[in-house]
């Protein structure tokens, strides 16, 4: 039981360290946005966030 717990904590610690590498080693390191409205390629294809699509549908009276 203890061996499994220690192994789990070790795996989680390694995962967190790997996720933070970009933030630790770059001068202004930060995670990039994962939102659809921040992705230029998706905007170019006309793909929008579901919240934006819902707002547009409600404005047009087609939110059914």
PDB file of N, CA, C and O in Angstrom:
ATOM      1  N   UNK A   1       0.825  -1.189   0.000  1.00  0.00           N
ATOM      2  CA  UNK A   1       0.000   0.000   0.000  1.00  0.00           C
ATOM      3  C   UNK A   1       0.873   1.257   0.000  1.00  0.00           C
ATOM      4  O   UNK A   1       0.635   2.174  -0.779  1.00  0.00           O
ATOM      5  N   UNK A   2       1.851   1.319   0.864  1.00  0.00           N
ATOM      6  CA  UNK A   2       2.727   2.492   0.953  1.00  0.00           C
ATOM      7  C   UNK A   2       3.555   2.642  -0.312  1.00  0.00           C
ATOM      8  O   UNK A   2       3.806   3.758  -0.772  1.00  0.00           O
ATOM      9  N   UNK A   3       3.973   1.522  -0.887  1.00  0.00           N
ATOM     10  CA  UNK A   3       4.774   1.548  -2.107  1.00  0.00           C
ATOM     11  C   UNK A   3       3.963   2.170  -3.258  1.00  0.00           C
ATOM     12  O   UNK A   3       4.473   2.991  -4.013  1.00  0.00           O
ATOM     13  N   UNK A   4       2.700   1.827  -3.359  1.00  0.00           N
ATOM     14  CA  UNK A   4       1.815   2.369  -4.391  1.00  0.00           C
ATOM     15  C   UNK A   4       1.607   3.866  -4.182  1.00  0.00           C
ATOM     16  O   UNK A   4       1.623   4.642  -5.135  1.00  0.00           O
ATOM     17  N   UNK A   5       1.434   4.290  -2.937  1.00  0.00           N
ATOM     18  CA  UNK A   5       1.250   5.701  -2.630  1.00  0.00           C
ATOM     19  C   UNK A   5       2.478   6.521  -3.007  1.00  0.00           C
ATOM     20  O   UNK A   5       2.365   7.578  -3.637  1.00  0.00           O
ATOM     21  N   UNK A   6       3.642   6.039  -2.644  1.00  0.00           N
ATOM     22  CA  UNK A   6       4.888   6.746  -2.965  1.00  0.00           C
ATOM     23  C   UNK A   6       5.089   6.812  -4.473  1.00  0.00           C
ATOM     24  O   UNK A   6       5.481   7.858  -5.009  1.00  0.00           O
ATOM     25  N   UNK A   7       4.807   5.741  -5.161  1.00  0.00           N
ATOM     26  CA  UNK A   7       4.928   5.728  -6.617  1.00  0.00           C
ATOM     27  C   UNK A   7       3.962   6.722  -7.260  1.00  0.00           C
ATOM     28  O   UNK A   7       4.329   7.457  -8.176  1.00  0.00           O
ATOM     29  N   UNK A   8       2.756   6.801  -6.749  1.00  0.00           N
ATOM     30  CA  UNK A   8       1.762   7.742  -7.274  1.00  0.00           C
ATOM     31  C   UNK A   8       2.203   9.187  -7.060  1.00  0.00           C
ATOM     32  O   UNK A   8       2.096  10.024  -7.959  1.00  0.00           O
ATOM     33  N   UNK A   9       2.686   9.487  -5.874  1.00  0.00           N
ATOM     34  CA  UNK A   9       3.162  10.841  -5.578  1.00  0.00           C
ATOM     35  C   UNK A   9       4.352  11.184  -6.463  1.00  0.00           C
ATOM     36  O   UNK A   9       4.452  12.306  -6.973  1.00  0.00           O
ATOM     37  N   UNK A  10       5.230  10.251  -6.697  1.00  0.00           N
ATOM     38  CA  UNK A  10       6.392  10.476  -7.550  1.00  0.00           C
ATOM     39  C   UNK A  10       5.961  10.764  -8.993  1.00  0.00           C
ATOM     40  O   UNK A  10       6.466  11.700  -9.630  1.00  0.00           O
ATOM     41  N   UNK A  11       5.015  10.010  -9.493  1.00  0.00           N
ATOM     42  CA  UNK A  11       4.522  10.227 -10.862  1.00  0.00           C
ATOM     43  C   UNK A  11       3.866  11.602 -10.979  1.00  0.00           C
ATOM     44  O   UNK A  11       4.087  12.332 -11.956  1.00  0.00           O
ATOM     45  N   UNK A  12       3.074  11.997  -9.996  1.00  0.00           N
ATOM     46  CA  UNK A  12       2.427  13.304 -10.016  1.00  0.00           C
ATOM     47  C   UNK A  12       3.465  14.424  -9.944  1.00  0.00           C
ATOM     48  O   UNK A  12       3.367  15.425 -10.661  1.00  0.00           O
ATOM     49  N   UNK A  13       4.482  14.269  -9.115  1.00  0.00           N
ATOM     50  CA  UNK A  13       5.528  15.289  -8.993  1.00  0.00           C
ATOM     51  C   UNK A  13       6.298  15.443 -10.299  1.00  0.00           C
ATOM     52  O   UNK A  13       6.586  16.567 -10.735  1.00  0.00           O
ATOM     53  N   UNK A  14       6.620  14.352 -10.949  1.00  0.00           N
ATOM     54  CA  UNK A  14       7.329  14.408 -12.239  1.00  0.00           C
ATOM     55  C   UNK A  14       6.443  15.083 -13.282  1.00  0.00           C
ATOM     56  O   UNK A  14       6.920  15.916 -14.061  1.00  0.00           O
ATOM     57  N   UNK A  15       5.167  14.758 -13.297  1.00  0.00           N
ATOM     58  CA  UNK A  15       4.232  15.362 -14.250  1.00  0.00           C
ATOM     59  C   UNK A  15       4.146  16.870 -14.056  1.00  0.00           C
ATOM     60  O   UNK A  15       4.168  17.643 -15.016  1.00  0.00           O
ATOM     61  N   UNK A  16       4.034  17.313 -12.820  1.00  0.00           N
ATOM     62  CA  UNK A  16       3.956  18.750 -12.532  1.00  0.00           C
ATOM     63  C   UNK A  16       5.251  19.458 -12.933  1.00  0.00           C
ATOM     64  O   UNK A  16       5.214  20.567 -13.463  1.00  0.00           O
ATOM     65  N   UNK A  17       6.387  18.825 -12.703  1.00  0.00           N
ATOM     66  CA  UNK A  17       7.668  19.421 -13.089  1.00  0.00           C
ATOM     67  C   UNK A  17       7.759  19.552 -14.604  1.00  0.00           C
ATOM     68  O   UNK A  17       8.211  20.580 -15.120  1.00  0.00           O
ATOM     69  N   UNK A  18       7.323  18.545 -15.325  1.00  0.00           N
ATOM     70  CA  UNK A  18       7.366  18.609 -16.787  1.00  0.00           C
ATOM     71  C   UNK A  18       6.406  19.658 -17.331  1.00  0.00           C
ATOM     72  O   UNK A  18       6.705  20.329 -18.317  1.00  0.00           O
ATOM     73  N   UNK A  19       5.250  19.826 -16.715  1.00  0.00           N
ATOM     74  CA  UNK A  19       4.307  20.853 -17.145  1.00  0.00           C
ATOM     75  C   UNK A  19       4.851  22.259 -16.898  1.00  0.00           C
ATOM     76  O   UNK A  19       4.565  23.188 -17.642  1.00  0.00           O
ATOM     77  N   UNK A  20       5.652  22.418 -15.862  1.00  0.00           N
ATOM     78  CA  UNK A  20       6.179  23.730 -15.511  1.00  0.00           C
ATOM     79  C   UNK A  20       7.490  24.086 -16.168  1.00  0.00           C
ATOM     80  O   UNK A  20       8.016  25.187 -15.948  1.00  0.00           O
ATOM     81  N   UNK A  21       8.065  23.215 -16.990  1.00  0.00           N
ATOM     82  CA  UNK A  21       9.366  23.486 -17.605  1.00  0.00           C
ATOM     83  C   UNK A  21       9.355  24.783 -18.403  1.00  0.00           C
ATOM     84  O   UNK A  21      10.254  25.606 -18.287  1.00  0.00           O
ATOM     85  N   UNK A  22       8.332  24.992 -19.194  1.00  0.00           N
ATOM     86  CA  UNK A  22       8.255  26.198 -20.015  1.00  0.00           C
ATOM     87  C   UNK A  22       8.232  27.445 -19.133  1.00  0.00           C
ATOM     88  O   UNK A  22       8.882  28.439 -19.438  1.00  0.00           O
ATOM     89  N   UNK A  23       7.505  27.381 -18.053  1.00  0.00           N
ATOM     90  CA  UNK A  23       7.414  28.541 -17.178  1.00  0.00           C
ATOM     91  C   UNK A  23       8.716  28.784 -16.418  1.00  0.00           C
ATOM     92  O   UNK A  23       9.068  29.920 -16.138  1.00  0.00           O
ATOM     93  N   UNK A  24       9.431  27.731 -16.116  1.00  0.00           N
ATOM     94  CA  UNK A  24      10.657  27.875 -15.330  1.00  0.00           C
ATOM     95  C   UNK A  24      11.851  28.355 -16.146  1.00  0.00           C
ATOM     96  O   UNK A  24      12.672  29.123 -15.655  1.00  0.00           O
ATOM     97  N   UNK A  25      11.969  27.917 -17.382  1.00  0.00           N
ATOM     98  CA  UNK A  25      13.187  28.167 -18.141  1.00  0.00           C
ATOM     99  C   UNK A  25      13.091  29.281 -19.173  1.00  0.00           C
ATOM    100  O   UNK A  25      14.080  29.619 -19.801  1.00  0.00           O
ATOM    101  N   UNK A  26      11.926  29.863 -19.370  1.00  0.00           N
ATOM    102  CA  UNK A  26      11.800  30.996 -20.281  1.00  0.00           C
ATOM    103  C   UNK A  26      11.651  32.262 -19.450  1.00  0.00           C
ATOM    104  O   UNK A  26      11.094  32.244 -18.360  1.00  0.00           O
ATOM    105  N   UNK A  27      12.146  33.375 -19.996  1.00  0.00           N
ATOM    106  CA  UNK A  27      12.128  34.616 -19.248  1.00  0.00           C
ATOM    107  C   UNK A  27      10.709  35.023 -18.855  1.00  0.00           C
ATOM    108  O   UNK A  27      10.432  35.303 -17.701  1.00  0.00           O
ATOM    109  N   UNK A  28       9.812  35.087 -19.808  1.00  0.00           N
ATOM    110  CA  UNK A  28       8.412  35.411 -19.518  1.00  0.00           C
ATOM    111  C   UNK A  28       7.537  34.204 -19.823  1.00  0.00           C
ATOM    112  O   UNK A  28       6.525  34.324 -20.496  1.00  0.00           O
ATOM    113  N   UNK A  29       7.953  33.060 -19.346  1.00  0.00           N
ATOM    114  CA  UNK A  29       7.240  31.823 -19.651  1.00  0.00           C
ATOM    115  C   UNK A  29       5.841  31.806 -19.071  1.00  0.00           C
ATOM    116  O   UNK A  29       5.619  32.224 -17.950  1.00  0.00           O
ATOM    117  N   UNK A  30       4.896  31.357 -19.865  1.00  0.00           N
ATOM    118  CA  UNK A  30       3.522  31.195 -19.422  1.00  0.00           C
ATOM    119  C   UNK A  30       2.855  30.183 -20.335  1.00  0.00           C
ATOM    120  O   UNK A  30       3.323  29.919 -21.442  1.00  0.00           O
ATOM    121  N   UNK A  31       1.754  29.637 -19.883  1.00  0.00           N
ATOM    122  CA  UNK A  31       1.015  28.687 -20.694  1.00  0.00           C
ATOM    123  C   UNK A  31       0.236  29.446 -21.759  1.00  0.00           C
ATOM    124  O   UNK A  31      -0.346  30.500 -21.488  1.00  0.00           O
ATOM    125  N   UNK A  32       0.213  28.922 -22.957  1.00  0.00           N
ATOM    126  CA  UNK A  32      -0.559  29.555 -24.018  1.00  0.00           C
ATOM    127  C   UNK A  32      -2.043  29.300 -23.775  1.00  0.00           C
ATOM    128  O   UNK A  32      -2.433  28.332 -23.138  1.00  0.00           O
ATOM    129  N   UNK A  33      -2.857  30.174 -24.310  1.00  0.00           N
ATOM    130  CA  UNK A  33      -4.301  30.055 -24.127  1.00  0.00           C
ATOM    131  C   UNK A  33      -4.830  28.852 -24.893  1.00  0.00           C
ATOM    132  O   UNK A  33      -4.439  28.589 -26.017  1.00  0.00           O
ATOM    133  N   UNK A  34      -5.759  28.148 -24.301  1.00  0.00           N
ATOM    134  CA  UNK A  34      -6.364  26.983 -24.928  1.00  0.00           C
ATOM    135  C   UNK A  34      -7.774  27.278 -25.430  1.00  0.00           C
ATOM    136  O   UNK A  34      -8.481  26.380 -25.870  1.00  0.00           O
ATOM    137  N   UNK A  35      -8.166  28.550 -25.378  1.00  0.00           N
ATOM    138  CA  UNK A  35      -9.502  28.930 -25.818  1.00  0.00           C
ATOM    139  C   UNK A  35      -9.567  29.027 -27.336  1.00  0.00           C
ATOM    140  O   UNK A  35      -8.620  29.456 -27.994  1.00  0.00           O
ATOM    141  N   UNK A  36     -10.691  28.671 -27.892  1.00  0.00           N
ATOM    142  CA  UNK A  36     -10.867  28.676 -29.340  1.00  0.00           C
ATOM    143  C   UNK A  36     -10.765  30.093 -29.896  1.00  0.00           C
ATOM    144  O   UNK A  36     -10.183  30.307 -30.953  1.00  0.00           O
ATOM    145  N   UNK A  37     -11.294  31.078 -29.177  1.00  0.00           N
ATOM    146  CA  UNK A  37     -11.285  32.439 -29.709  1.00  0.00           C
ATOM    147  C   UNK A  37      -9.883  33.033 -29.770  1.00  0.00           C
ATOM    148  O   UNK A  37      -9.676  34.049 -30.420  1.00  0.00           O
ATOM    149  N   UNK A  38      -8.899  32.413 -29.150  1.00  0.00           N
ATOM    150  CA  UNK A  38      -7.513  32.888 -29.216  1.00  0.00           C
ATOM    151  C   UNK A  38      -6.710  32.212 -30.319  1.00  0.00           C
ATOM    152  O   UNK A  38      -5.552  32.555 -30.536  1.00  0.00           O
ATOM    153  N   UNK A  39      -7.307  31.270 -31.038  1.00  0.00           N
ATOM    154  CA  UNK A  39      -6.609  30.519 -32.074  1.00  0.00           C
ATOM    155  C   UNK A  39      -6.935  31.121 -33.442  1.00  0.00           C
ATOM    156  O   UNK A  39      -8.058  31.029 -33.932  1.00  0.00           O
ATOM    157  N   UNK A  40      -5.935  31.732 -34.072  1.00  0.00           N
ATOM    158  CA  UNK A  40      -6.141  32.416 -35.354  1.00  0.00           C
ATOM    159  C   UNK A  40      -6.542  31.449 -36.468  1.00  0.00           C
ATOM    160  O   UNK A  40      -7.357  31.790 -37.327  1.00  0.00           O
ATOM    161  N   UNK A  41      -5.991  30.246 -36.474  1.00  0.00           N
ATOM    162  CA  UNK A  41      -6.307  29.280 -37.530  1.00  0.00           C
ATOM    163  C   UNK A  41      -7.775  28.867 -37.483  1.00  0.00           C
ATOM    164  O   UNK A  41      -8.422  28.727 -38.525  1.00  0.00           O
ATOM    165  N   UNK A  42      -8.324  28.687 -36.290  1.00  0.00           N
ATOM    166  CA  UNK A  42      -9.732  28.314 -36.172  1.00  0.00           C
ATOM    167  C   UNK A  42     -10.641  29.485 -36.550  1.00  0.00           C
ATOM    168  O   UNK A  42     -11.673  29.297 -37.186  1.00  0.00           O
ATOM    169  N   UNK A  43     -10.252  30.692 -36.158  1.00  0.00           N
ATOM    170  CA  UNK A  43     -11.037  31.874 -36.542  1.00  0.00           C
ATOM    171  C   UNK A  43     -11.061  32.031 -38.052  1.00  0.00           C
ATOM    172  O   UNK A  43     -12.077  32.394 -38.643  1.00  0.00           O
ATOM    173  N   UNK A  44      -9.938  31.753 -38.695  1.00  0.00           N
ATOM    174  CA  UNK A  44      -9.837  31.868 -40.150  1.00  0.00           C
ATOM    175  C   UNK A  44     -10.798  30.897 -40.844  1.00  0.00           C
ATOM    176  O   UNK A  44     -11.356  31.194 -41.893  1.00  0.00           O
ATOM    177  N   UNK A  45     -11.010  29.729 -40.239  1.00  0.00           N
ATOM    178  CA  UNK A  45     -11.913  28.720 -40.796  1.00  0.00           C
ATOM    179  C   UNK A  45     -13.371  28.982 -40.417  1.00  0.00           C
ATOM    180  O   UNK A  45     -14.263  28.268 -40.846  1.00  0.00           O
ATOM    181  N   UNK A  46     -13.603  30.006 -39.602  1.00  0.00           N
ATOM    182  CA  UNK A  46     -14.969  30.329 -39.199  1.00  0.00           C
ATOM    183  C   UNK A  46     -15.470  29.532 -38.017  1.00  0.00           C
ATOM    184  O   UNK A  46     -16.661  29.480 -37.761  1.00  0.00           O
ATOM    185  N   UNK A  47     -14.568  28.904 -37.284  1.00  0.00           N
ATOM    186  CA  UNK A  47     -14.948  28.120 -36.102  1.00  0.00           C
ATOM    187  C   UNK A  47     -14.863  29.038 -34.894  1.00  0.00           C
ATOM    188  O   UNK A  47     -13.861  29.687 -34.650  1.00  0.00           O
ATOM    189  N   UNK A  48     -15.956  29.108 -34.130  1.00  0.00           N
ATOM    190  CA  UNK A  48     -16.024  30.000 -32.985  1.00  0.00           C
ATOM    191  C   UNK A  48     -16.326  29.216 -31.724  1.00  0.00           C
ATOM    192  O   UNK A  48     -16.773  28.071 -31.773  1.00  0.00           O
ATOM    193  N   UNK A  49     -16.142  29.866 -30.622  1.00  0.00           N
ATOM    194  CA  UNK A  49     -16.470  29.308 -29.314  1.00  0.00           C
ATOM    195  C   UNK A  49     -17.979  29.072 -29.242  1.00  0.00           C
ATOM    196  O   UNK A  49     -18.768  29.843 -29.789  1.00  0.00           O
ATOM    197  N   UNK A  50     -18.392  28.032 -28.556  1.00  0.00           N
ATOM    198  CA  UNK A  50     -19.815  27.715 -28.446  1.00  0.00           C
ATOM    199  C   UNK A  50     -20.581  28.841 -27.756  1.00  0.00           C
ATOM    200  O   UNK A  50     -21.742  29.108 -28.073  1.00  0.00           O
ATOM    201  N   UNK A  51     -19.944  29.544 -26.850  1.00  0.00           N
ATOM    202  CA  UNK A  51     -20.613  30.657 -26.177  1.00  0.00           C
ATOM    203  C   UNK A  51     -20.880  31.780 -27.168  1.00  0.00           C
ATOM    204  O   UNK A  51     -21.963  32.379 -27.171  1.00  0.00           O
ATOM    205  N   UNK A  52     -19.908  32.081 -28.040  1.00  0.00           N
ATOM    206  CA  UNK A  52     -20.107  33.104 -29.062  1.00  0.00           C
ATOM    207  C   UNK A  52     -21.176  32.685 -30.059  1.00  0.00           C
ATOM    208  O   UNK A  52     -21.991  33.502 -30.501  1.00  0.00           O
ATOM    209  N   UNK A  53     -21.198  31.421 -30.412  1.00  0.00           N
ATOM    210  CA  UNK A  53     -22.210  30.921 -31.337  1.00  0.00           C
ATOM    211  C   UNK A  53     -23.602  31.014 -30.705  1.00  0.00           C
ATOM    212  O   UNK A  53     -24.574  31.359 -31.381  1.00  0.00           O
ATOM    213  N   UNK A  54     -23.699  30.733 -29.423  1.00  0.00           N
ATOM    214  CA  UNK A  54     -24.976  30.820 -28.731  1.00  0.00           C
ATOM    215  C   UNK A  54     -25.466  32.265 -28.676  1.00  0.00           C
ATOM    216  O   UNK A  54     -26.649  32.539 -28.903  1.00  0.00           O
ATOM    217  N   UNK A  55     -24.552  33.211 -28.401  1.00  0.00           N
ATOM    218  CA  UNK A  55     -24.930  34.626 -28.375  1.00  0.00           C
ATOM    219  C   UNK A  55     -25.443  35.071 -29.736  1.00  0.00           C
ATOM    220  O   UNK A  55     -26.457  35.771 -29.829  1.00  0.00           O
ATOM    221  N   UNK A  56     -24.756  34.675 -30.801  1.00  0.00           N
ATOM    222  CA  UNK A  56     -25.173  35.052 -32.156  1.00  0.00           C
ATOM    223  C   UNK A  56     -26.531  34.437 -32.499  1.00  0.00           C
ATOM    224  O   UNK A  56     -27.381  35.092 -33.109  1.00  0.00           O
ATOM    225  N   UNK A  57     -26.755  33.194 -32.102  1.00  0.00           N
ATOM    226  CA  UNK A  57     -28.031  32.532 -32.384  1.00  0.00           C
ATOM    227  C   UNK A  57     -29.170  33.194 -31.620  1.00  0.00           C
ATOM    228  O   UNK A  57     -30.264  33.359 -32.152  1.00  0.00           O
ATOM    229  N   UNK A  58     -28.898  33.579 -30.389  1.00  0.00           N
ATOM    230  CA  UNK A  58     -29.941  34.251 -29.602  1.00  0.00           C
ATOM    231  C   UNK A  58     -30.281  35.614 -30.195  1.00  0.00           C
ATOM    232  O   UNK A  58     -31.443  36.016 -30.207  1.00  0.00           O
ATOM    233  N   UNK A  59     -29.263  36.330 -30.673  1.00  0.00           N
ATOM    234  CA  UNK A  59     -29.500  37.624 -31.303  1.00  0.00           C
ATOM    235  C   UNK A  59     -30.339  37.478 -32.565  1.00  0.00           C
ATOM    236  O   UNK A  59     -31.197  38.303 -32.863  1.00  0.00           O
ATOM    237  N   UNK A  60     -30.060  36.426 -33.330  1.00  0.00           N
ATOM    238  CA  UNK A  60     -30.780  36.194 -34.590  1.00  0.00           C
ATOM    239  C   UNK A  60     -32.131  35.514 -34.361  1.00  0.00           C
ATOM    240  O   UNK A  60     -32.879  35.327 -35.305  1.00  0.00           O
ATOM    241  N   UNK A  61     -32.435  35.143 -33.125  1.00  0.00           N
ATOM    242  CA  UNK A  61     -33.698  34.468 -32.824  1.00  0.00           C
ATOM    243  C   UNK A  61     -33.718  33.027 -33.277  1.00  0.00           C
ATOM    244  O   UNK A  61     -34.781  32.460 -33.514  1.00  0.00           O
ATOM    245  N   UNK A  62     -32.570  32.383 -33.391  1.00  0.00           N
ATOM    246  CA  UNK A  62     -32.474  30.997 -33.860  1.00  0.00           C
ATOM    247  C   UNK A  62     -31.820  30.096 -32.816  1.00  0.00           C
ATOM    248  O   UNK A  62     -31.090  29.178 -33.150  1.00  0.00           O
ATOM    249  N   UNK A  63     -32.076  30.355 -31.562  1.00  0.00           N
ATOM    250  CA  UNK A  63     -31.420  29.597 -30.494  1.00  0.00           C
ATOM    251  C   UNK A  63     -32.235  28.382 -30.078  1.00  0.00           C
ATOM    252  O   UNK A  63     -32.414  28.097 -28.903  1.00  0.00           O
ATOM    253  N   UNK A  64     -32.758  27.657 -31.012  1.00  0.00           N
ATOM    254  CA  UNK A  64     -33.583  26.492 -30.679  1.00  0.00           C
ATOM    255  C   UNK A  64     -32.847  25.243 -30.995  1.00  0.00           C
ATOM    256  O   UNK A  64     -32.532  24.700 -31.828  1.00  0.00           O
TER     257      UNK A  64
END
